[in-house]
mmCIF file of C-alpha atoms and ligand atoms in Angstrom:
data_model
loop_
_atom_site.group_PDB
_atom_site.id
_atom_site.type_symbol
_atom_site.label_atom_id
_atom_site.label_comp_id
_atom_site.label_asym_id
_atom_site.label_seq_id
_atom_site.Cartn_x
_atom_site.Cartn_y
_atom_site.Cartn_z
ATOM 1 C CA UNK U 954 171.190 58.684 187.530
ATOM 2 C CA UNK U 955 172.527 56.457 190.451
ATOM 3 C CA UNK U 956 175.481 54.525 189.286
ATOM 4 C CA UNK U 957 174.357 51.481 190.839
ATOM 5 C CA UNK U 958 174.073 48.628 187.668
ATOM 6 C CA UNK U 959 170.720 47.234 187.015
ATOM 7 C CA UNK U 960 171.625 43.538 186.257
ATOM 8 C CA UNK U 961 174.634 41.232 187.036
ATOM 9 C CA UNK U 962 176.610 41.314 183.666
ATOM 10 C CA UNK U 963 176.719 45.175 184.053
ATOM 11 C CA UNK U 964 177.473 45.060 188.012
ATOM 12 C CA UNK U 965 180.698 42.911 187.359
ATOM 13 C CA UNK U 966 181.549 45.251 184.467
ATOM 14 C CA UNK U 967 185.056 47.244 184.520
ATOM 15 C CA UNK U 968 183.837 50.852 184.880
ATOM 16 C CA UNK U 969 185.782 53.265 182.085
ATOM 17 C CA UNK U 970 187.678 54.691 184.457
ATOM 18 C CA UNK U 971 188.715 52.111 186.301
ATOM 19 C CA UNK U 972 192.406 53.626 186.790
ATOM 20 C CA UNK U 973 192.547 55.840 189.532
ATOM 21 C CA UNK U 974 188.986 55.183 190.752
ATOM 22 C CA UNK U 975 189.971 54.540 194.044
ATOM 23 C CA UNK U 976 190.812 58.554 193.894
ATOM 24 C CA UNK U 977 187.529 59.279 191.999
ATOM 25 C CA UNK U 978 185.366 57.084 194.500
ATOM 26 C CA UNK U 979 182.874 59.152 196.253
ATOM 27 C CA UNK U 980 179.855 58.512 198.537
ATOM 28 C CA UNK U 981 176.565 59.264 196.064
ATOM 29 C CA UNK U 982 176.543 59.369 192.604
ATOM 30 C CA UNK U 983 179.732 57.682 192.063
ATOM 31 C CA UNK U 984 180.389 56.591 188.103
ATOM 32 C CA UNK U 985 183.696 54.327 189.605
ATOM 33 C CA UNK U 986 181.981 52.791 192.340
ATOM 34 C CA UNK U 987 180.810 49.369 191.835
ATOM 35 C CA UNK U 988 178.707 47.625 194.449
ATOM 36 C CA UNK U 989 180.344 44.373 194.722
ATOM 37 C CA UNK U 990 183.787 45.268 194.452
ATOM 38 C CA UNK U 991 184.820 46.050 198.381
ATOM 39 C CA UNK U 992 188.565 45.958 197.755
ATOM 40 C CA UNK U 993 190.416 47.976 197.588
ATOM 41 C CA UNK U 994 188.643 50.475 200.086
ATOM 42 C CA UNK U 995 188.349 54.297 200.237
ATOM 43 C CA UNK U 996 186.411 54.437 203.684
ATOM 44 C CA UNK U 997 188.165 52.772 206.338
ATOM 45 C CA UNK U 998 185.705 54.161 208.919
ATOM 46 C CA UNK U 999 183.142 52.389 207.680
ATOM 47 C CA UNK U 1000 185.356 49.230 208.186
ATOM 48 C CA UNK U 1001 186.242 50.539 212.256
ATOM 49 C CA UNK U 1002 182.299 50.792 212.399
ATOM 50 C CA UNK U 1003 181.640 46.973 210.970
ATOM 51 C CA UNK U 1004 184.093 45.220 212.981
ATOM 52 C CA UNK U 1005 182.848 46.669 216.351
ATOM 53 C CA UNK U 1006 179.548 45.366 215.511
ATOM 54 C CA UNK U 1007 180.852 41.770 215.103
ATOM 55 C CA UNK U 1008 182.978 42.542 218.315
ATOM 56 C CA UNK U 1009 180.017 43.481 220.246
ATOM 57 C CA UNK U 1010 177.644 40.820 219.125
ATOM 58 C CA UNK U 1011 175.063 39.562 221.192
ATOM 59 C CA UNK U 1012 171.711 38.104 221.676
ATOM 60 C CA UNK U 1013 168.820 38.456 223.769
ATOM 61 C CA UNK U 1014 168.523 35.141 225.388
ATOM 62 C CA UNK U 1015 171.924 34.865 226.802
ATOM 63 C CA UNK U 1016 170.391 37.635 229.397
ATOM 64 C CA UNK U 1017 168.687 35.638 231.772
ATOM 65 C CA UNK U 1018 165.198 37.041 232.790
ATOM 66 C CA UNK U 1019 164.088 35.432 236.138
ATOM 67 C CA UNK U 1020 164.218 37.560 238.660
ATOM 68 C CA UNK U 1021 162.498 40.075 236.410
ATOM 69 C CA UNK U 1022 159.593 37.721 235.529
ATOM 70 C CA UNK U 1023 159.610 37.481 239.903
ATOM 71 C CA UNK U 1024 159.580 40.897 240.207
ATOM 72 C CA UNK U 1025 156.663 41.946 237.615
ATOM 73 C CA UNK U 1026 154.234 39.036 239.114
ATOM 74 C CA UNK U 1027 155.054 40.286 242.314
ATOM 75 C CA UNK U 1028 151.836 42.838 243.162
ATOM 76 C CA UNK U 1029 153.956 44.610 245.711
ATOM 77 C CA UNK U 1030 157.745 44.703 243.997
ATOM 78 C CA UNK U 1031 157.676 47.777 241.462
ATOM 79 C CA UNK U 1032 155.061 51.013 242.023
ATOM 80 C CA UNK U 1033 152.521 51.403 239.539
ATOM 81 C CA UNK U 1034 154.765 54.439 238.409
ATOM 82 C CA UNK U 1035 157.653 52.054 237.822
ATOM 83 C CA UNK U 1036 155.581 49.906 235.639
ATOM 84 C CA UNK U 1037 154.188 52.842 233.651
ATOM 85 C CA UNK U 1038 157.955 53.890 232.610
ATOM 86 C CA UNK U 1039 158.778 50.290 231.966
ATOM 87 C CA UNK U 1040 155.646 50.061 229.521
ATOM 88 C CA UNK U 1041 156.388 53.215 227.917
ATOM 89 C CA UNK U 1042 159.390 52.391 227.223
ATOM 90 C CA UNK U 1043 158.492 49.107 225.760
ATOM 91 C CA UNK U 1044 155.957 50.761 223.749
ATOM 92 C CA UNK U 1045 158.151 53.106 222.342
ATOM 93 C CA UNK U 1046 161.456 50.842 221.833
ATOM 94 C CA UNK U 1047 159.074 47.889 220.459
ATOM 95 C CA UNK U 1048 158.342 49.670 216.992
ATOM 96 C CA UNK U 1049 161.288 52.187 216.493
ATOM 97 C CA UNK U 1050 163.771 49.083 216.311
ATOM 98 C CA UNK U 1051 161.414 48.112 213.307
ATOM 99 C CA UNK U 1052 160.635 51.642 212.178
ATOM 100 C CA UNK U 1053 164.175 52.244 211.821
ATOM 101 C CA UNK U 1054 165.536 48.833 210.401
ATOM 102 C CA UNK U 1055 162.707 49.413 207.504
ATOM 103 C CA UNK U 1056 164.236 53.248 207.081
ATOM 104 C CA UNK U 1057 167.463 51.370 206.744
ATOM 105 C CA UNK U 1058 166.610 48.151 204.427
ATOM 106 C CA UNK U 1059 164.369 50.512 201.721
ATOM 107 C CA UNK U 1060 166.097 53.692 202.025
ATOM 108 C CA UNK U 1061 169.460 54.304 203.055
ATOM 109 C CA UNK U 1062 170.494 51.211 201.308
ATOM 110 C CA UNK U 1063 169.174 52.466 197.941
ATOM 111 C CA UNK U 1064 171.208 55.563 197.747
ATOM 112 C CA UNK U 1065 174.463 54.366 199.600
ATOM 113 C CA UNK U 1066 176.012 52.228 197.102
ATOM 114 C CA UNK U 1067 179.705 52.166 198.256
ATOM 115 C CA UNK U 1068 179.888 48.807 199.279
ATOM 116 C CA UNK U 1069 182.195 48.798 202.990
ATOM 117 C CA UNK U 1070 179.101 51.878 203.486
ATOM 118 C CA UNK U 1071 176.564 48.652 202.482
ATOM 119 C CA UNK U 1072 178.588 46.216 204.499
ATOM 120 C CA UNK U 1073 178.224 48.388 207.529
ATOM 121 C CA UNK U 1074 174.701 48.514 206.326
ATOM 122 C CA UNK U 1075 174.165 45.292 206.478
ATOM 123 C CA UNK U 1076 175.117 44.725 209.908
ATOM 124 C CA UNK U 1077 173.000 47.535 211.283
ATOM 125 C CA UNK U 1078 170.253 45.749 209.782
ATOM 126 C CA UNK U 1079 170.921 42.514 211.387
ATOM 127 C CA UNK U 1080 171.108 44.439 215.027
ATOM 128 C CA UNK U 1081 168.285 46.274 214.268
ATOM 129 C CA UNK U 1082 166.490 42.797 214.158
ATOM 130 C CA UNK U 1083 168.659 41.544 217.063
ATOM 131 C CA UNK U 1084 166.702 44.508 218.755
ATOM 132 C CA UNK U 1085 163.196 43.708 217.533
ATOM 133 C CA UNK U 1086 164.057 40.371 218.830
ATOM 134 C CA UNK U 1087 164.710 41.688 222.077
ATOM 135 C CA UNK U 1088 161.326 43.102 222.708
ATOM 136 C CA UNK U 1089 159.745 39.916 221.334
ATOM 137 C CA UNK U 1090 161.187 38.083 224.304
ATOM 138 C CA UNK U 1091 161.050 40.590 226.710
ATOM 139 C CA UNK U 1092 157.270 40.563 226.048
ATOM 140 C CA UNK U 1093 157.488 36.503 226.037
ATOM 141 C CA UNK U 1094 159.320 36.393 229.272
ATOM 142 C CA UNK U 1095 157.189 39.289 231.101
ATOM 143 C CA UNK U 1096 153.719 38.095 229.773
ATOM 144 C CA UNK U 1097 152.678 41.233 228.393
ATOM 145 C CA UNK U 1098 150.091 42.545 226.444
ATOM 146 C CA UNK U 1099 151.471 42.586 222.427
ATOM 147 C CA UNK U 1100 148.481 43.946 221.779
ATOM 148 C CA UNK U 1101 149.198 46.718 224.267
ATOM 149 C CA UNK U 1102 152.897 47.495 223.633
ATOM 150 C CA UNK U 1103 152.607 47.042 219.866
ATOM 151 C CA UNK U 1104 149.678 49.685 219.918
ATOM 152 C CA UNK U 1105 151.424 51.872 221.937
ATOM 153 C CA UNK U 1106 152.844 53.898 218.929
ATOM 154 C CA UNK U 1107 149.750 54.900 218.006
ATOM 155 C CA UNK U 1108 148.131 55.141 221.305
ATOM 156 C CA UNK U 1109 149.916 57.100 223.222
ATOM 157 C CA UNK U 1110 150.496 60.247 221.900
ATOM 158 C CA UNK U 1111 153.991 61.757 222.866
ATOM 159 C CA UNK U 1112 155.160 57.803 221.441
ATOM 160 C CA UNK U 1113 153.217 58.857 218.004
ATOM 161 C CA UNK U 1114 154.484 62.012 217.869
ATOM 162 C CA UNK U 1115 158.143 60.919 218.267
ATOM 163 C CA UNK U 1116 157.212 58.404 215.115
ATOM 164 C CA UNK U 1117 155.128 61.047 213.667
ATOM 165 C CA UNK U 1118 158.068 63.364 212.988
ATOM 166 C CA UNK U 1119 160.510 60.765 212.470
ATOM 167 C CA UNK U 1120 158.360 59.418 208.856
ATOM 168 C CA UNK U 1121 157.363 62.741 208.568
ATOM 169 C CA UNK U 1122 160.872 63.949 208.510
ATOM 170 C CA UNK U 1123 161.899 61.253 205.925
ATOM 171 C CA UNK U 1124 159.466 61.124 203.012
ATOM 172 C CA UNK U 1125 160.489 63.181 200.471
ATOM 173 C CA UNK U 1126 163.311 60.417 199.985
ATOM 174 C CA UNK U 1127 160.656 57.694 200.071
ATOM 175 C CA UNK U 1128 159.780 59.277 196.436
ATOM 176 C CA UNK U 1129 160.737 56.044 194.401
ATOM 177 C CA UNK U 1130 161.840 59.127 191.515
ATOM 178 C CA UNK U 1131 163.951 60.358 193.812
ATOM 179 C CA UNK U 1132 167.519 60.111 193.008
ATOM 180 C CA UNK U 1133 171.079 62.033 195.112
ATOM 181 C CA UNK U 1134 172.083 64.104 191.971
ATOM 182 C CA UNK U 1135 172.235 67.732 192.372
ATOM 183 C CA UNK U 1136 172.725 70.140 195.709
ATOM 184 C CA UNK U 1137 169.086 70.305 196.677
ATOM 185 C CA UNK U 1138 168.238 66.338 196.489
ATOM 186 C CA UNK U 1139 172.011 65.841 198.345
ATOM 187 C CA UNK U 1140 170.711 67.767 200.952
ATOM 188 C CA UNK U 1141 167.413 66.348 201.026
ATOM 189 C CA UNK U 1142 169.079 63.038 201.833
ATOM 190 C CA UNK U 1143 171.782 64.676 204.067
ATOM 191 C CA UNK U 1144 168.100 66.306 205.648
ATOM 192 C CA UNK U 1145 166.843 62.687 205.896
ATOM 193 C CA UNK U 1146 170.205 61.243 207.552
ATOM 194 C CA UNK U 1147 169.808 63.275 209.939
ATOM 195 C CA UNK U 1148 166.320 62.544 210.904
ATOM 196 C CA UNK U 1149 167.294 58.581 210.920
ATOM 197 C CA UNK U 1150 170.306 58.691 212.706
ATOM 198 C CA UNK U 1151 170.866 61.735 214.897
ATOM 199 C CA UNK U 1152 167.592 62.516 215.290
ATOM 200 C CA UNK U 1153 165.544 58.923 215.808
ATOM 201 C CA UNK U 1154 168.732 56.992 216.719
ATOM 202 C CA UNK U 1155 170.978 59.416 218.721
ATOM 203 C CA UNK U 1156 168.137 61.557 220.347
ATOM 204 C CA UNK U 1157 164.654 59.645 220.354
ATOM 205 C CA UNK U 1158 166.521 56.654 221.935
ATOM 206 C CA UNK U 1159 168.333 58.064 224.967
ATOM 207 C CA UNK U 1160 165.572 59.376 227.304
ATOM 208 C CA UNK U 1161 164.500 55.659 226.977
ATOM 209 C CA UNK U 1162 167.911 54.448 227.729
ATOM 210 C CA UNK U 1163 168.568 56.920 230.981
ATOM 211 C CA UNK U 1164 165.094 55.642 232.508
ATOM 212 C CA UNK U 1165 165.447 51.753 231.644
ATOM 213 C CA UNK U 1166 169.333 52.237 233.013
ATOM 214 C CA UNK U 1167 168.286 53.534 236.391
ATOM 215 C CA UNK U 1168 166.392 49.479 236.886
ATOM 216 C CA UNK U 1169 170.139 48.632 236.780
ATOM 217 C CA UNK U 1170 171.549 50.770 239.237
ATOM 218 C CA UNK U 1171 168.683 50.377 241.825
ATOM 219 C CA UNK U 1172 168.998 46.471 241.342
ATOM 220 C CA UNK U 1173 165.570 46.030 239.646
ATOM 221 C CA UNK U 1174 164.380 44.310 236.653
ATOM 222 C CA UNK U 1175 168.381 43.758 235.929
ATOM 223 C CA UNK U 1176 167.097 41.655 232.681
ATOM 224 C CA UNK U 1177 165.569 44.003 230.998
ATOM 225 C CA UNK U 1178 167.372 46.800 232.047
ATOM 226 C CA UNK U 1179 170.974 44.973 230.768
ATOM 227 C CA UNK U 1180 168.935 44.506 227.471
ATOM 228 C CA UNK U 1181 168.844 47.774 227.038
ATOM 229 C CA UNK U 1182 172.556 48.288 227.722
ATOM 230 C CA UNK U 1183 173.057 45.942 225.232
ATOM 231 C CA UNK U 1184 171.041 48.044 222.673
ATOM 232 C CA UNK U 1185 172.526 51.417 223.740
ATOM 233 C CA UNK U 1186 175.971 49.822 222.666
ATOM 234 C CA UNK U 1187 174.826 48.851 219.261
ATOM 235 C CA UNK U 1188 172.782 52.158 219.307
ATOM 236 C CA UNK U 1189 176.318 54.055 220.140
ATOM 237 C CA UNK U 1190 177.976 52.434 217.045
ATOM 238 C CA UNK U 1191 174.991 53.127 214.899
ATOM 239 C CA UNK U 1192 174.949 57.019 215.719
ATOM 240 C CA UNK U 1193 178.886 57.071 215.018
ATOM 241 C CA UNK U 1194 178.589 55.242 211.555
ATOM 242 C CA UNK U 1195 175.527 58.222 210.552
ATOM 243 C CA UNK U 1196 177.549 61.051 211.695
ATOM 244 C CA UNK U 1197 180.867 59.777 209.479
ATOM 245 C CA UNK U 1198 178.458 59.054 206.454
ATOM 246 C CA UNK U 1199 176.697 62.557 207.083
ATOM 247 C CA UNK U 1200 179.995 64.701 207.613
ATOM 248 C CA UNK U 1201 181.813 62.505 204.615
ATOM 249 C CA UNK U 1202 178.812 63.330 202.420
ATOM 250 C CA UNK U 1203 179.467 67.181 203.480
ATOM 251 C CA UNK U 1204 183.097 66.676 202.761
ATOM 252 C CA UNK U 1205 182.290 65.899 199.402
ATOM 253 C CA UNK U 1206 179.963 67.949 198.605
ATOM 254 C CA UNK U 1207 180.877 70.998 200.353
ATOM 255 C CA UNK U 1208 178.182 73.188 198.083
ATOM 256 C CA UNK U 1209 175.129 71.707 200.338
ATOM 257 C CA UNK U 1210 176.380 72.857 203.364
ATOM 258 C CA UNK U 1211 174.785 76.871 203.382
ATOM 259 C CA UNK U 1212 174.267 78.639 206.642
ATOM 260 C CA UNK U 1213 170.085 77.773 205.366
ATOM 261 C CA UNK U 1214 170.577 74.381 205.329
ATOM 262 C CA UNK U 1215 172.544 74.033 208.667
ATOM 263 C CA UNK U 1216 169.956 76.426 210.299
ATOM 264 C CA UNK U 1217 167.369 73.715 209.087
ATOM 265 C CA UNK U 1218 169.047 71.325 210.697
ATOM 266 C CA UNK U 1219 169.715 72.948 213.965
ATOM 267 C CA UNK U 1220 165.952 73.411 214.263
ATOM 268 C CA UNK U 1221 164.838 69.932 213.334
ATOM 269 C CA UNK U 1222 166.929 68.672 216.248
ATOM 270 C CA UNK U 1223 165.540 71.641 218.517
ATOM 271 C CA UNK U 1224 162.187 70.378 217.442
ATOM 272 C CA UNK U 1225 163.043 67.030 218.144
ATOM 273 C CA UNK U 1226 164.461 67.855 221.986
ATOM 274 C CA UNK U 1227 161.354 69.477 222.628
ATOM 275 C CA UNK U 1228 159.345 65.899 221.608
ATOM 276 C CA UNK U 1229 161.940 63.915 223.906
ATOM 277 C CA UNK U 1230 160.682 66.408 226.755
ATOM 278 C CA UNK U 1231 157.416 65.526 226.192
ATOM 279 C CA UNK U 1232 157.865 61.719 226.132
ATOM 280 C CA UNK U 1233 159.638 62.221 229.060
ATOM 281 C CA UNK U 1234 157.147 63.930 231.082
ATOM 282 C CA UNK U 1235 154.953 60.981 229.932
ATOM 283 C CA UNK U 1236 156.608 58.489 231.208
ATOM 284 C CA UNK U 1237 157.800 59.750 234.404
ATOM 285 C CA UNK U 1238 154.913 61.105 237.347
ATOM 286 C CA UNK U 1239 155.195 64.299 238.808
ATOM 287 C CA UNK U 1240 157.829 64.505 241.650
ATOM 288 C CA UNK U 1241 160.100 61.509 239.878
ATOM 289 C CA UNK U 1242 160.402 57.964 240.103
ATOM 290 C CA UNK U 1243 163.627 55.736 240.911
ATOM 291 C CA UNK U 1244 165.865 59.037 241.677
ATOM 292 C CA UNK U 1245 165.239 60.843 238.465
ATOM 293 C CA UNK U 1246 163.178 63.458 237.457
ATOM 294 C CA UNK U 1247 161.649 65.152 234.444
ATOM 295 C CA UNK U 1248 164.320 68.133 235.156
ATOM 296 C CA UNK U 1249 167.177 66.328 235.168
ATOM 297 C CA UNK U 1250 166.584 63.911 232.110
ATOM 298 C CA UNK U 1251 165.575 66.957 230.025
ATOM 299 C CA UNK U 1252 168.855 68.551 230.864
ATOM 300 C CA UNK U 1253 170.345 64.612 229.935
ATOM 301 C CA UNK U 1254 168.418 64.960 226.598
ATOM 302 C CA UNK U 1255 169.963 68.804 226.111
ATOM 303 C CA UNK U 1256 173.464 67.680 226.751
ATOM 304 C CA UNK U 1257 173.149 64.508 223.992
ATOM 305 C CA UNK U 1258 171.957 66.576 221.431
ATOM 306 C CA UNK U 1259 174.588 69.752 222.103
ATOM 307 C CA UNK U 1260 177.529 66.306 221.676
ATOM 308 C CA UNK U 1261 174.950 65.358 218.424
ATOM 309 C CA UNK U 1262 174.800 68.968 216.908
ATOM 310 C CA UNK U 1263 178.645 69.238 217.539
ATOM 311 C CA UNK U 1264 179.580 65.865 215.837
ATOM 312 C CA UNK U 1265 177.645 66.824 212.802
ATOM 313 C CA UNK U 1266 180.011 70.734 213.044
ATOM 314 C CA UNK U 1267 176.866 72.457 214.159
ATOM 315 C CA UNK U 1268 178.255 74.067 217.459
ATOM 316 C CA UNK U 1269 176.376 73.069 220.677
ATOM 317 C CA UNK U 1270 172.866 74.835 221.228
ATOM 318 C CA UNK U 1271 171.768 74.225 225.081
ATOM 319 C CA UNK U 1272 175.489 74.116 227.339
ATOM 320 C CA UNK U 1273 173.865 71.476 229.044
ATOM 321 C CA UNK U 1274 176.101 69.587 231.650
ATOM 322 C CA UNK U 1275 175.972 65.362 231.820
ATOM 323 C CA UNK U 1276 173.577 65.192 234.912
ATOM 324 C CA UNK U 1277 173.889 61.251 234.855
ATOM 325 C CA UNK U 1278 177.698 60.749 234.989
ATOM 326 C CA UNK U 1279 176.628 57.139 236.520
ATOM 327 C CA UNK U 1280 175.617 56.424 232.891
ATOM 328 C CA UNK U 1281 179.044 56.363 231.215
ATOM 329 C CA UNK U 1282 180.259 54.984 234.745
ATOM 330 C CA UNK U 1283 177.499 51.883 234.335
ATOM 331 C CA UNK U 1284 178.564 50.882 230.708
ATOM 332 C CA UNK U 1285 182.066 50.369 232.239
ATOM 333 C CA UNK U 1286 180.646 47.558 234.931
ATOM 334 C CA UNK U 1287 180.470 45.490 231.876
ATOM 335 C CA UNK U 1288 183.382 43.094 232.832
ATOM 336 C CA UNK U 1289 181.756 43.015 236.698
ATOM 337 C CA UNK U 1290 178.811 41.874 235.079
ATOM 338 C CA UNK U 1291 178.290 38.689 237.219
ATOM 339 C CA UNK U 1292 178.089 41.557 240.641
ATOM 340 C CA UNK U 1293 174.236 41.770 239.140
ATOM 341 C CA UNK U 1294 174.362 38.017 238.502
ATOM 342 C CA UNK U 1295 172.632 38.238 235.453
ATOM 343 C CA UNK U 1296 175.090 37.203 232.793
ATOM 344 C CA UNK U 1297 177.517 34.129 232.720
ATOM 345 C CA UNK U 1298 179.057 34.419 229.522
ATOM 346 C CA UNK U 1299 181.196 36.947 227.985
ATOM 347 C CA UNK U 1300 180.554 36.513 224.347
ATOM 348 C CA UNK U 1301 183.513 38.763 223.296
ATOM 349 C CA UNK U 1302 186.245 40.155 225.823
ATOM 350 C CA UNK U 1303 187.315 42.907 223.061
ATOM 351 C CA UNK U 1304 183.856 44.063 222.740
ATOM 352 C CA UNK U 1305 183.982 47.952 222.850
ATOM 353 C CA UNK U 1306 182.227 49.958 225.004
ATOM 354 C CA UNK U 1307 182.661 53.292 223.222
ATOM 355 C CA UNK U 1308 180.522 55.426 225.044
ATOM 356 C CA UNK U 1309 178.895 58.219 223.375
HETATM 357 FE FE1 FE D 1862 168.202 49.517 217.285
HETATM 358 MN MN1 MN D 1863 169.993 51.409 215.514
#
């Protein structure tokens, strides 16, 4: 059964074997690990991950957003084609920041009980609703359509699919019996980790990100597009904490790990490429819009998932080269911020801009 206690005189009592436990702590089904006892810690990398949150925090109204708001009244500034990607986008982003937060907050949570892993957690959670925030005021600041962009998960169908496969991908841990005992439930979860963070987090977000980045570099809708750089940093941090829980849960459990189970995996995140494709030819029209084109971002999407499938030991699949160098190049203008004249304040000078 999962070690975590049920009420507050057993969570602050001394677990038997107390000496030593710092050697005996492991990830799931830990009988030394107590929730609320943080010090001394086993998993410094959970730590690294927590404090570069706090380093990079930020908020959406400290982007200012009125040039944008000129821009998307103006009947002649962006083609209809421009607005359709924006939308898409919007539509997409909008609900996966919640989708995922929820994932986190009723799942994750449950089963990770170490508590620098929860502390981490935590703070995920609270950029997660930073994030939902940030599509609340975009669609405050741009007058849209809630109505439209809220529905969009459901109405469009290469957005549903994405979400589709994503819950789909994730339920048999949603089974309030289900507990991380034993080599088939561990990999069930491991299964599920993987859908939440290297699929919906590290794959599902970056099409997204290499369209709404391209505003930036062609000087357009700077606002939104900088909130989105904003999000791809948290997003970065996010995908490196998953991949160090996933690979530590591995580590520890080295019996889960059968050629079976990493071919499963392998073709979930094939699966998954081919629905990024498809959202991409969705948003963008034939023949391209601001310099890209549906060719070019599906070889973007093939080269994030071989550095994905490689982080999590499971040897690239495509050999896909970075067709966007500008993007790693355009998280590095950070500090020459006020060239777009969109941001006055630097809220943290030491915030990282780990690039992944
Ligand atoms: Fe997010
Ligand atoms: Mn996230």
């Amino acid at each position: 059964m999962p070690s975590e206690p049920q009420s507050v005189t057993a969570s602050f009592s001394v677990p038997a074997t107390a000496a030593g436990s710092q050697r005996e702590k492991t990830i799931l089904n830990s009988s030394t690990t107590d929730p609320n006892k943080i010090l001394p810690m086993k998993y410094q990398w959970a730590r690294g991950h927590y404090k570069t949150g706090v380093a990079n925090n930020w908020v959406p109204e400290e982007v200012n957003m009125q040039k944008d708001v000129e821009t998307w009244k103006s009947p002649t500034a962006l083609s209809p084609e421009e607005r359709r990607l924006i939308m898409h986008n919007m539509g997409f982003f909008s609900t996966a920041e919640s989708l995922t937060a929820n994932n986190l907050v009723l799942i994750v949570y449950k089963h990770i009980t170490n508590p620098e892993c929860r502390q981490y957690l935590l703070r995920q959670a609270y950029e997660e609703a930073v994030h939902t925030d940030t599509f609340i005021y975009c669609c405050d600041t741009l007058s849209l359509d809630p109505e439209e962009v809220y529905n969009m998960y459901i109405t469009i169908p290469s957005i549903k699919d994405k979400d589709e496969y994503v819950v789909e991908m994730t339920k048999s841990i949603l089974d309030p019996n289900f507990n991380t005992q034993g080599t088939v439930n561990i990999q069930k979860f491991v299964h599920d980790l993987v859908g939440f963070y290297v699929i919906m987090e590290g794959i599902f977000f970056y099409a997204g990100f290499v369209m709404m980045l391209s505003f930036l570099r062609r000087n357009k809708m700077v606002g939104v597009a900088e909130q989105f750089q904003f999000i791809l940093r948290d997003e970065s941090v996010h995908l490196a904490f998953g991949v160090d829980l996933i690979n530590t849960i591995v580590d520890e459990n080295p019996a889960i790990w059968t050629p079976e189970f990493q071919q499963t995996l392998r073709a979930n995140i094939k699966r998954a490429v081919d629905f990024e494709k498809r959202y991409v030819d969705d948003c963008l029209p034939t023949g391209g819009v601001l310099g890209l084109n549906a060719q070019s971002i599906y070889q973007y999407v093939e080269y994030i998932a071989d550095r994905r499938l490689k982080k999590i030991r499971l040897g690239a699949e495509y050999g896909s080269k970075n067709p966007f160098p500008w993007m790693s190049e355009i998280m590095d203008l950070r500090k020459e911020k006020n060239f777009f004249e969109t941001r006055v304040t630097e809220y943290q000078t030491a915030g990282s801009l780990k690039w992944d």
